[in-house]
Short mmCIF file of C-alpha atoms in Angstrom, two decimals:
data_model
loop_
_atom_site.label_atom_id
_atom_site.label_comp_id
_atom_site.label_asym_id
_atom_site.label_seq_id
_atom_site.Cartn_x
_atom_site.Cartn_y
_atom_site.Cartn_z
CA MET A 1 8.80 19.79 22.08
CA ASN A 2 9.53 16.79 19.93
CA PRO A 3 11.98 17.75 17.13
CA ALA A 4 9.54 16.31 14.67
CA ASP A 5 6.94 18.82 15.83
CA ASP A 6 9.31 21.62 14.88
CA GLU A 7 9.61 20.51 11.29
CA LEU A 8 6.00 19.51 10.81
CA THR A 9 4.52 22.66 12.32
CA GLY A 10 7.01 25.10 10.88
CA ALA A 11 8.66 26.13 14.18
CA LYS A 12 12.37 26.85 13.88
CA PRO A 13 14.74 24.75 15.98
CA CYS A 14 16.85 26.35 18.63
CA ALA A 15 20.02 28.00 17.28
CA ASP A 16 22.26 25.96 19.55
CA ALA A 17 20.59 22.64 18.77
CA PRO A 18 23.17 19.84 18.39
CA GLU A 19 24.22 18.98 14.87
CA THR A 20 22.97 15.57 13.70
CA GLN A 21 23.71 13.26 10.80
CA GLU A 22 20.57 14.67 9.18
CA THR A 23 21.71 18.29 9.40
CA ARG A 24 25.24 17.45 8.21
CA ARG A 25 24.02 15.67 5.07
CA ARG A 26 24.95 17.57 1.94
CA PRO A 27 22.35 18.01 -0.79
CA THR A 28 22.38 15.14 -3.27
CA PRO A 29 23.36 16.10 -6.85
CA ALA A 30 20.38 16.50 -9.18
CA ARG A 31 21.42 13.61 -11.46
CA ARG A 32 21.64 11.20 -8.54
CA ARG A 33 18.30 12.39 -7.21
CA ARG A 34 16.66 11.55 -10.52
CA TRP A 35 18.19 8.06 -10.51
CA THR A 36 17.00 7.57 -6.94
CA LEU A 37 13.45 8.52 -7.87
CA LEU A 38 13.44 6.21 -10.91
CA ALA A 39 14.84 3.25 -9.00
CA VAL A 40 12.53 3.69 -6.00
CA SER A 41 9.48 4.18 -8.24
CA ALA A 42 10.30 0.99 -10.17
CA ALA A 43 10.60 -0.91 -6.89
CA GLN A 44 7.30 0.54 -5.67
CA LEU A 45 5.64 -0.61 -8.88
CA LEU A 46 6.95 -4.15 -8.32
CA VAL A 47 5.71 -4.32 -4.74
CA VAL A 48 2.22 -2.97 -5.52
CA LEU A 49 1.83 -4.75 -8.84
CA ASP A 50 2.47 -8.17 -7.32
CA GLY A 51 -0.42 -7.68 -4.94
CA THR A 52 -2.84 -7.96 -7.90
CA ILE A 53 -1.11 -9.30 -11.03
CA VAL A 54 -1.34 -12.95 -9.93
CA ASN A 55 -5.09 -12.66 -9.20
CA ILE A 56 -5.98 -12.74 -12.89
CA ALA A 57 -3.49 -15.54 -13.63
CA LEU A 58 -4.61 -17.76 -10.76
CA PRO A 59 -7.19 -19.88 -12.66
CA SER A 60 -4.59 -20.73 -15.33
CA ALA A 61 -1.92 -21.47 -12.71
CA GLN A 62 -4.36 -23.68 -10.82
CA SER A 63 -5.09 -25.72 -13.92
CA ALA A 64 -1.41 -26.03 -14.89
CA LEU A 65 -0.11 -27.04 -11.46
CA GLY A 66 -3.10 -29.06 -10.26
CA MET A 67 -3.98 -26.87 -7.26
CA SER A 68 -7.07 -27.67 -5.26
CA ASP A 69 -9.77 -25.03 -4.78
CA ALA A 70 -9.01 -24.97 -1.06
CA SER A 71 -5.28 -24.33 -1.51
CA ARG A 72 -5.19 -21.91 -4.46
CA GLN A 73 -5.70 -18.85 -2.23
CA TRP A 74 -2.17 -19.38 -0.88
CA ALA A 75 -0.74 -18.00 -4.10
CA ILE A 76 -2.18 -14.67 -2.89
CA THR A 77 -2.11 -15.16 0.88
CA ALA A 78 1.54 -16.28 1.11
CA TYR A 79 2.70 -12.97 -0.37
CA ALA A 80 0.40 -10.88 1.82
CA LEU A 81 1.35 -12.69 5.04
CA ALA A 82 5.10 -12.47 4.50
CA PHE A 83 4.93 -8.86 3.33
CA GLY A 84 2.65 -7.59 6.08
CA GLY A 85 4.18 -9.66 8.87
CA LEU A 86 7.82 -8.75 8.22
CA LEU A 87 7.55 -5.04 7.35
CA LEU A 88 8.64 -3.75 10.77
CA ILE A 89 11.63 -6.09 10.77
CA GLY A 90 12.41 -4.91 7.24
CA GLY A 91 12.43 -1.32 8.43
CA ARG A 92 14.93 -2.14 11.18
CA VAL A 93 17.14 -4.10 8.78
CA SER A 94 17.13 -1.11 6.43
CA SER A 95 18.39 1.20 9.17
CA VAL A 96 21.09 -1.19 10.39
CA LEU A 97 22.48 -2.26 6.99
CA GLY A 98 21.93 1.07 5.24
CA HIS A 99 18.94 1.91 3.09
CA ARG A 100 20.78 1.67 -0.25
CA ARG A 101 22.33 -1.71 0.53
CA THR A 102 19.02 -3.08 1.81
CA PHE A 103 17.27 -1.71 -1.27
CA LEU A 104 19.66 -3.59 -3.58
CA ILE A 105 19.30 -6.81 -1.56
CA GLY A 106 15.52 -6.49 -1.76
CA LEU A 107 15.53 -5.96 -5.53
CA ILE A 108 17.85 -8.89 -6.28
CA GLY A 109 15.98 -11.19 -3.92
CA PHE A 110 12.61 -10.15 -5.35
CA ALA A 111 13.82 -10.86 -8.90
CA ALA A 112 15.14 -14.30 -7.88
CA ALA A 113 11.91 -15.20 -6.06
CA SER A 114 9.87 -14.11 -9.10
CA ALA A 115 11.96 -16.28 -11.42
CA LEU A 116 11.52 -19.22 -9.04
CA GLY A 117 7.75 -18.72 -8.99
CA GLY A 118 7.57 -18.50 -12.77
CA ALA A 119 9.43 -21.81 -13.05
CA ALA A 120 7.23 -23.56 -10.45
CA VAL A 121 6.47 -27.21 -11.19
CA ASN A 122 4.03 -27.80 -8.31
CA PRO A 123 1.82 -25.73 -5.98
CA GLY A 124 4.27 -25.86 -3.06
CA MET A 125 7.04 -24.35 -5.17
CA LEU A 126 4.76 -21.51 -6.28
CA PHE A 127 3.52 -20.81 -2.75
CA GLY A 128 7.08 -20.79 -1.41
CA ALA A 129 8.22 -18.41 -4.15
CA ARG A 130 5.32 -16.06 -3.41
CA ALA A 131 6.25 -16.08 0.28
CA LEU A 132 9.86 -15.26 -0.66
CA GLN A 133 8.59 -12.38 -2.78
CA GLY A 134 6.79 -11.08 0.30
CA VAL A 135 9.94 -11.41 2.43
CA PHE A 136 12.02 -9.33 0.02
CA ALA A 137 9.18 -6.86 -0.52
CA ALA A 138 9.12 -6.31 3.25
CA VAL A 139 12.71 -5.00 3.16
CA LEU A 140 12.39 -3.33 -0.25
CA ALA A 141 9.37 -1.12 0.52
CA PRO A 142 10.66 0.63 3.67
CA ALA A 143 14.18 0.94 2.23
CA GLY A 144 12.81 2.64 -0.89
CA LEU A 145 10.66 5.12 1.04
CA SER A 146 13.59 5.84 3.37
CA LEU A 147 15.89 6.55 0.42
CA LEU A 148 13.34 8.97 -0.98
CA THR A 149 13.07 10.71 2.39
CA ILE A 150 16.80 11.30 2.87
CA THR A 151 17.45 12.19 -0.80
CA PHE A 152 14.75 14.82 -1.35
CA THR A 153 14.90 17.44 1.40
CA GLU A 154 14.06 20.66 -0.47
CA PRO A 155 10.26 21.21 -0.11
CA GLY A 156 9.42 21.77 -3.78
CA GLU A 157 11.45 18.83 -5.07
CA ARG A 158 10.28 16.68 -2.18
CA GLY A 159 6.66 17.29 -3.16
CA ARG A 160 7.26 16.40 -6.80
CA ALA A 161 9.27 13.31 -5.89
CA PHE A 162 6.64 11.99 -3.50
CA GLY A 163 4.01 12.81 -6.12
CA VAL A 164 5.70 10.57 -8.68
CA PHE A 165 6.29 7.85 -6.08
CA ALA A 166 2.64 7.97 -5.00
CA ALA A 167 1.36 8.00 -8.58
CA VAL A 168 3.28 4.81 -9.34
CA GLY A 169 1.88 3.20 -6.20
CA ALA A 170 -1.66 4.33 -6.95
CA ALA A 171 -1.51 3.05 -10.52
CA GLY A 172 0.21 -0.21 -9.59
CA SER A 173 -2.93 -2.12 -8.63
CA ALA A 174 -4.73 -1.18 -11.86
CA VAL A 175 -1.63 -1.91 -13.93
CA GLY A 176 -1.36 -5.29 -12.21
CA LEU A 177 -4.88 -6.27 -13.21
CA VAL A 178 -4.40 -5.16 -16.80
CA ALA A 179 -0.92 -6.70 -17.13
CA GLY A 180 -2.13 -9.91 -15.50
CA GLY A 181 -4.94 -10.27 -18.00
CA LEU A 182 -2.81 -9.47 -21.05
CA LEU A 183 0.13 -11.65 -20.03
CA THR A 184 -2.08 -14.60 -19.09
CA GLU A 185 -4.02 -14.41 -22.34
CA TYR A 186 -1.14 -13.85 -24.76
CA ALA A 187 2.04 -15.12 -23.06
CA GLY A 188 0.99 -17.52 -20.30
CA TRP A 189 0.48 -17.19 -16.57
CA ARG A 190 4.19 -17.73 -15.75
CA TRP A 191 5.03 -14.36 -17.33
CA CYS A 192 3.02 -12.65 -14.58
CA LEU A 193 6.01 -13.58 -12.41
CA TYR A 194 8.82 -13.53 -14.99
CA VAL A 195 7.97 -9.92 -15.91
CA ASN A 196 9.29 -8.79 -12.52
CA VAL A 197 12.84 -9.90 -13.36
CA PRO A 198 13.72 -7.32 -16.04
CA VAL A 199 11.97 -4.54 -14.10
CA ALA A 200 13.90 -5.41 -10.94
CA LEU A 201 17.22 -5.63 -12.80
CA LEU A 202 16.63 -2.23 -14.39
CA ALA A 203 15.93 -0.85 -10.92
CA VAL A 204 19.19 -2.42 -9.69
CA LEU A 205 21.03 -0.66 -12.52
CA GLY A 206 19.44 2.65 -11.51
CA ALA A 207 20.20 2.03 -7.84
CA THR A 208 23.93 1.87 -8.57
CA PHE A 209 23.73 5.65 -9.10
CA VAL A 210 21.91 6.20 -5.79
CA PRO A 211 24.15 7.93 -3.22
CA ARG A 212 25.42 5.71 -0.43
CA ASP A 213 23.96 6.33 3.00
CA ARG A 214 25.53 5.50 6.34
CA PRO A 215 24.09 2.60 8.34
CA VAL A 216 22.82 3.63 11.77
CA ARG A 217 25.43 2.62 14.32
CA GLY A 218 24.98 1.76 17.97
CA GLU A 219 21.59 0.14 17.54
CA GLY A 220 22.55 -2.85 19.68
CA ARG A 221 20.95 -6.23 19.35
CA LEU A 222 17.76 -6.84 17.43
CA ASP A 223 14.63 -6.56 19.55
CA VAL A 224 13.91 -10.28 19.14
CA ALA A 225 10.75 -10.33 21.28
CA GLY A 226 9.33 -7.35 19.40
CA ALA A 227 10.26 -8.88 16.04
CA LEU A 228 8.51 -12.18 16.82
CA LEU A 229 5.43 -10.54 18.31
CA SER A 230 5.03 -8.05 15.47
CA ALA A 231 5.51 -10.66 12.74
CA ALA A 232 3.08 -13.10 14.35
CA GLY A 233 0.53 -10.40 15.22
CA PHE A 234 0.41 -8.78 11.80
CA ALA A 235 0.39 -12.17 10.05
CA ALA A 236 -2.51 -13.39 12.21
CA ILE A 237 -4.59 -10.31 11.50
CA VAL A 238 -3.88 -10.30 7.75
CA TYR A 239 -4.70 -14.02 7.60
CA ALA A 240 -7.93 -13.43 9.55
CA PHE A 241 -8.97 -10.77 7.04
CA ASN A 242 -8.24 -13.13 4.16
CA GLU A 243 -10.23 -15.94 5.77
CA ALA A 244 -13.16 -13.66 6.61
CA GLU A 245 -13.95 -13.29 2.91
CA PRO A 246 -14.85 -16.96 2.24
CA LEU A 247 -15.84 -17.98 5.80
CA GLY A 248 -17.60 -14.89 7.16
CA TRP A 249 -16.72 -12.76 10.19
CA SER A 250 -18.62 -14.99 12.60
CA ALA A 251 -16.57 -18.10 11.76
CA PRO A 252 -14.67 -19.45 14.83
CA LYS A 253 -11.41 -19.58 12.86
CA VAL A 254 -11.66 -15.88 11.96
CA PHE A 255 -12.57 -14.89 15.52
CA VAL A 256 -9.66 -16.83 17.01
CA LEU A 257 -7.16 -15.43 14.50
CA LEU A 258 -8.32 -11.86 15.16
CA ALA A 259 -8.21 -12.33 18.93
CA VAL A 260 -4.74 -13.87 18.81
CA GLY A 261 -3.51 -11.13 16.46
CA VAL A 262 -4.81 -8.33 18.67
CA LEU A 263 -3.34 -9.90 21.82
CA LEU A 264 0.04 -10.34 20.12
CA LEU A 265 0.08 -6.70 19.00
CA VAL A 266 -0.88 -5.52 22.49
CA ALA A 267 2.01 -7.58 23.86
CA PHE A 268 4.22 -6.07 21.13
CA ALA A 269 3.30 -2.54 22.25
CA ALA A 270 4.09 -3.43 25.88
CA VAL A 271 7.48 -4.86 24.87
CA GLU A 272 8.31 -1.82 22.72
CA PHE A 273 7.46 0.53 25.59
CA ARG A 274 10.19 -1.08 27.73
CA ALA A 275 12.75 -2.10 25.09
CA PRO A 276 15.99 -0.05 25.07
CA ARG A 277 16.21 -0.35 21.26
CA PRO A 278 12.60 -0.95 20.12
CA LEU A 279 11.75 -2.29 16.70
CA LEU A 280 9.08 0.41 16.36
CA PRO A 281 9.64 3.36 18.73
CA LEU A 282 6.21 4.36 20.01
CA ARG A 283 7.10 8.04 19.54
CA VAL A 284 6.75 7.39 15.81
CA LEU A 285 3.08 6.44 16.26
CA VAL A 286 1.93 8.87 18.95
CA HIS A 287 3.17 11.96 17.11
CA ARG A 288 0.01 13.80 16.12
CA ALA A 289 0.85 14.56 12.48
CA ARG A 290 2.17 11.06 11.77
CA ALA A 291 -0.89 9.54 13.46
CA GLY A 292 -3.03 11.59 11.07
CA ALA A 293 -1.07 10.23 8.11
CA PHE A 294 -1.38 6.62 9.31
CA VAL A 295 -5.12 6.91 10.00
CA SER A 296 -5.77 8.61 6.64
CA ILE A 297 -3.91 6.05 4.54
CA THR A 298 -5.31 3.04 6.41
CA LEU A 299 -8.95 4.12 6.05
CA LEU A 300 -8.40 5.21 2.43
CA PHE A 301 -7.05 1.76 1.56
CA VAL A 302 -9.97 0.07 3.36
CA ALA A 303 -12.39 1.97 1.13
CA MET A 304 -10.39 1.86 -2.11
CA PHE A 305 -9.67 -1.86 -2.11
CA GLY A 306 -13.37 -2.48 -1.57
CA PHE A 307 -13.97 -0.17 -4.52
CA TYR A 308 -11.54 -2.13 -6.73
CA LEU A 309 -13.33 -5.33 -5.76
CA PHE A 310 -16.68 -3.78 -6.71
CA MET A 311 -15.32 -2.62 -10.08
CA SER A 312 -13.96 -6.07 -10.86
CA TYR A 313 -17.18 -7.88 -9.95
CA TYR A 314 -19.63 -5.34 -11.38
CA THR A 315 -17.96 -4.91 -14.76
CA GLN A 316 -17.58 -8.67 -15.28
CA THR A 317 -20.73 -10.14 -13.73
CA VAL A 318 -23.23 -7.35 -14.52
CA LEU A 319 -21.81 -5.58 -17.59
CA GLY A 320 -20.27 -8.74 -19.07
CA TYR A 321 -16.74 -7.41 -19.55
CA SER A 322 -13.82 -9.79 -20.01
CA PRO A 323 -11.07 -9.73 -17.34
CA VAL A 324 -8.85 -7.68 -19.66
CA GLU A 325 -11.67 -5.19 -20.39
CA ALA A 326 -12.43 -4.91 -16.67
CA GLY A 327 -8.78 -4.20 -15.95
CA LEU A 328 -8.56 -1.62 -18.73
CA THR A 329 -11.51 0.22 -17.21
CA LEU A 330 -9.37 0.90 -14.14
CA ILE A 331 -6.83 2.73 -16.31
CA ILE A 332 -9.13 5.78 -16.00
CA ASN A 333 -8.68 5.58 -12.24
CA ALA A 334 -4.91 5.19 -12.60
CA LEU A 335 -4.63 8.23 -14.90
CA ALA A 336 -6.70 10.34 -12.52
CA ALA A 337 -4.46 9.25 -9.63
CA LEU A 338 -1.42 10.24 -11.71
CA VAL A 339 -2.89 13.72 -12.23
CA GLY A 340 -3.81 14.08 -8.55
CA ALA A 341 -0.40 12.94 -7.31
CA THR A 342 1.83 14.89 -9.71
CA LEU A 343 -0.10 17.94 -10.93
CA VAL A 344 -2.03 18.66 -7.73
CA ALA A 345 -0.33 17.20 -4.64
CA GLY A 346 3.19 17.30 -6.10
CA ARG A 347 2.98 20.99 -6.99
CA LEU A 348 1.13 22.15 -3.88
CA HIS A 349 3.18 20.16 -1.36
CA ALA A 350 5.41 23.10 -0.39
CA ARG A 351 2.66 25.73 -0.57
CA VAL A 352 -0.18 24.39 1.57
CA GLY A 353 -0.48 22.31 4.71
CA PRO A 354 -1.08 18.57 4.32
CA ALA A 355 -4.67 18.89 5.57
CA ALA A 356 -5.45 21.05 2.50
CA LEU A 357 -4.57 18.06 0.30
CA ILE A 358 -5.54 15.06 2.42
CA VAL A 359 -9.02 16.17 3.52
CA PRO A 360 -10.23 17.27 0.04
CA GLY A 361 -8.68 14.10 -1.39
CA LEU A 362 -10.65 11.92 1.00
CA LEU A 363 -13.84 13.89 0.25
CA ALA A 364 -13.29 13.51 -3.52
CA ALA A 365 -12.91 9.74 -3.11
CA ALA A 366 -16.05 9.73 -0.93
CA ALA A 367 -17.96 11.58 -3.66
CA GLY A 368 -16.93 8.91 -6.16
CA MET A 369 -18.16 6.18 -3.83
CA PHE A 370 -21.45 8.00 -3.22
CA LEU A 371 -22.10 8.33 -6.95
CA LEU A 372 -21.94 4.55 -7.34
CA THR A 373 -24.39 3.98 -4.48
CA ARG A 374 -27.07 5.44 -6.80
CA LEU A 375 -26.70 2.52 -9.24
CA THR A 376 -29.55 0.05 -9.72
CA SER A 377 -29.90 -2.98 -11.95
CA GLN A 378 -32.01 -0.81 -14.29
CA SER A 379 -29.52 2.07 -14.52
CA THR A 380 -28.82 3.24 -18.07
CA ASP A 381 -25.61 4.71 -19.54
CA VAL A 382 -23.75 3.14 -16.62
CA PHE A 383 -20.30 3.81 -18.03
CA GLY A 384 -20.71 7.51 -18.83
CA LEU A 385 -22.95 8.62 -15.97
CA TYR A 386 -21.61 6.49 -13.13
CA LEU A 387 -18.36 4.60 -13.72
CA VAL A 388 -16.25 7.26 -15.44
CA PRO A 389 -17.03 10.08 -12.94
CA ALA A 390 -16.54 7.66 -10.02
CA LEU A 391 -13.21 6.41 -11.41
CA ILE A 392 -11.99 9.99 -11.91
CA LEU A 393 -13.05 11.20 -8.46
CA THR A 394 -11.61 8.23 -6.59
CA GLY A 395 -8.40 8.42 -8.60
CA LEU A 396 -7.96 12.14 -7.92
CA GLY A 397 -8.65 11.54 -4.24
CA LEU A 398 -6.12 8.73 -4.03
CA GLY A 399 -3.53 10.83 -5.84
CA CYS A 400 -4.03 13.80 -3.50
CA VAL A 401 -3.76 11.71 -0.31
CA LEU A 402 -0.79 9.44 -1.02
CA PRO A 403 2.06 12.00 -1.45
CA PRO A 404 1.43 14.09 1.70
CA THR A 405 0.80 11.06 3.90
CA ALA A 406 3.99 9.33 2.67
CA SER A 407 5.95 12.51 3.30
CA LEU A 408 4.40 13.12 6.73
CA ALA A 409 5.07 9.55 7.85
CA THR A 410 8.82 10.06 7.68
CA ALA A 411 9.26 13.85 8.05
CA GLY A 412 11.27 15.37 10.89
CA LEU A 413 12.64 12.08 12.19
CA PRO A 414 16.21 11.29 13.24
CA PRO A 415 17.99 8.84 10.89
CA HIS A 416 17.55 5.81 13.17
CA ASP A 417 13.74 6.18 13.13
CA ILE A 418 13.17 6.69 9.39
CA GLY A 419 13.21 2.98 8.53
CA ALA A 420 10.71 2.16 11.28
CA ALA A 421 8.36 4.97 10.19
CA ALA A 422 8.55 3.88 6.54
CA ALA A 423 7.77 0.30 7.56
CA ALA A 424 4.82 1.42 9.71
CA TYR A 425 3.43 3.43 6.78
CA ASN A 426 3.62 0.42 4.46
CA ALA A 427 2.09 -1.80 7.16
CA SER A 428 -0.84 0.63 7.42
CA GLN A 429 -1.45 0.24 3.70
CA GLN A 430 -1.28 -3.56 3.87
CA LEU A 431 -3.69 -3.81 6.79
CA GLY A 432 -6.10 -1.38 5.17
CA ALA A 433 -6.06 -3.27 1.87
CA ALA A 434 -6.59 -6.67 3.53
CA LEU A 435 -9.39 -5.37 5.78
CA GLY A 436 -11.13 -3.48 2.97
CA THR A 437 -11.23 -6.46 0.63
CA ALA A 438 -12.57 -8.81 3.30
CA LEU A 439 -14.94 -6.40 5.07
CA LEU A 440 -16.64 -4.87 2.04
CA ASN A 441 -16.88 -8.19 0.18
CA THR A 442 -18.57 -9.74 3.22
CA ILE A 443 -21.00 -6.82 3.48
CA ALA A 444 -21.82 -7.02 -0.23
CA ALA A 445 -22.42 -10.78 -0.09
CA GLY A 446 -24.61 -10.52 3.02
CA ALA A 447 -26.68 -7.62 1.71
CA GLY A 448 -27.19 -9.35 -1.64
CA ALA A 449 -28.34 -12.57 0.01
CA SER A 450 -30.75 -10.72 2.30
CA TYR A 451 -32.21 -8.78 -0.64
CA LEU A 452 -32.71 -11.96 -2.66
CA ALA A 453 -34.45 -13.68 0.27
CA SER A 454 -36.69 -10.74 1.20
CA THR A 455 -37.76 -9.49 -2.25
CA ALA A 456 -40.26 -11.68 -4.09
CA ASP A 457 -39.39 -10.77 -7.70
CA ALA A 458 -35.67 -10.08 -7.15
CA THR A 459 -33.20 -11.29 -9.74
CA ARG A 460 -29.64 -12.32 -8.97
CA THR A 461 -28.35 -9.29 -10.87
CA ALA A 462 -30.51 -6.93 -8.80
CA ALA A 463 -29.38 -8.65 -5.60
CA SER A 464 -25.72 -8.35 -6.64
CA VAL A 465 -26.05 -4.64 -7.44
CA HIS A 466 -27.84 -4.06 -4.12
CA GLY A 467 -24.98 -5.79 -2.31
CA TYR A 468 -22.38 -3.71 -4.14
CA THR A 469 -24.12 -0.41 -3.42
CA THR A 470 -24.54 -1.35 0.26
CA ALA A 471 -20.83 -2.06 0.56
CA LEU A 472 -19.96 1.19 -1.20
CA THR A 473 -22.23 3.09 1.20
CA VAL A 474 -20.09 1.74 4.03
CA ALA A 475 -16.95 2.79 2.11
CA PHE A 476 -18.44 6.27 1.69
CA VAL A 477 -19.02 6.57 5.45
CA ILE A 478 -15.48 5.31 6.17
CA LEU A 479 -14.02 8.03 3.93
CA LEU A 480 -16.12 10.74 5.56
CA ALA A 481 -14.91 9.57 8.98
CA ALA A 482 -11.31 9.57 7.70
CA ALA A 483 -11.71 13.14 6.47
CA GLY A 484 -13.05 14.26 9.87
CA VAL A 485 -10.28 12.57 11.85
CA SER A 486 -7.58 13.84 9.48
CA ALA A 487 -8.87 17.41 9.66
CA ALA A 488 -8.70 17.28 13.46
CA LEU A 489 -5.20 15.76 13.63
CA LEU A 490 -3.62 17.80 10.83
CA ARG A 491 -5.22 21.23 11.18
CA ALA A 492 -2.13 22.84 12.78
CA VAL A 493 0.47 21.29 10.48
CA ARG A 494 2.05 23.79 8.10
CA PRO A 495 3.59 23.20 4.66
#
């Protein structure tokens, strides 16, 4: 049996099992554990926040720097491509250099890249800074999750720590939208990047109290072929998802990018199967419990990022909210996610199996999506009867799913595999977010156009709402499928 199966299913290892670095590690003092959690949570906030904070500032940045409409998307895409494409390499770097050292490098580099972007004098400088942010985020995210994994080993504390970590991640997107609107309106768009500097430096200060970990020795040379194939494959697929939103899924450019990306990842899997020191050991992916965690988080992010897109469009174009008001509406979702991650998942982590948190969490999010599919252009009391319950249910669902999946992704692994598993978990989130935004936006646009063309007295508002509800119906089905698959893969996993 795989050693990971022992830990994840509750079976006790053999008494004469060889001692490993993991079993020799002494418990980390409580004060240092708290500093680790604070530093890693701050870094997680930076990584997630920068996926959305620039969205609100983009029109102002475009006007200030003279960007064309065709090129402005690169302020978003450059970050996503570098982050998603380099995550697996970042996980390997974290294992080889040591997670704490890599974490500090990532924080300092992220702060420098943010300062460079805030001082941009032309579009190229901004795009380059955003790509640099993605590069450092790709080493920062897996290093942070790895530090959390090796620091918190006692089940009760581990559950609470992953609950806080997940709550910060769940709230980060909403906080990014709100902060982006407020900073752009009252301080200027450049502060959407400058704000990262003090947060990163505070995290660096906290990280100085984080216990040192030992780099993994004997890893040999970097799997260069795997690194190139994974970076190119993930970048091609993320770029295809980004291009599918404006061009449509049938566009030749999108089809070619997807085909190339899939072929590169197939070649990557073949290389990893034969490599003596693979970048991503396939045993990390084929383990049943970890596969359940990866599937759950990927499909949840597909649905949730489509949901965030709906909330942004619906509140602004139908309800007439300002960007700041639309962002503030998502605070309800962020608070519900905080409750789900800390008060529900964090406390129950050591008492129930992960399926008892993940499956109900996915079903709660599905219920929130289903509620919004009942909306029409004539719906009354939209905020109280539809939006608030949907925001609460989806937030609770997100909060219940994130902690156990993050914990499962790295549980029971030898030290040299933790970085790779953490990177794969973050890559699952990135792919899910990119696919969800592109897929559900395309479905909404297509359904709205069809409704407008086929209904004689249809208004644009009615067509838009029809498109949104159609897309959310698809998100609802995706979440139901995720709950079914997760229940099957995780049913035997114990607390």
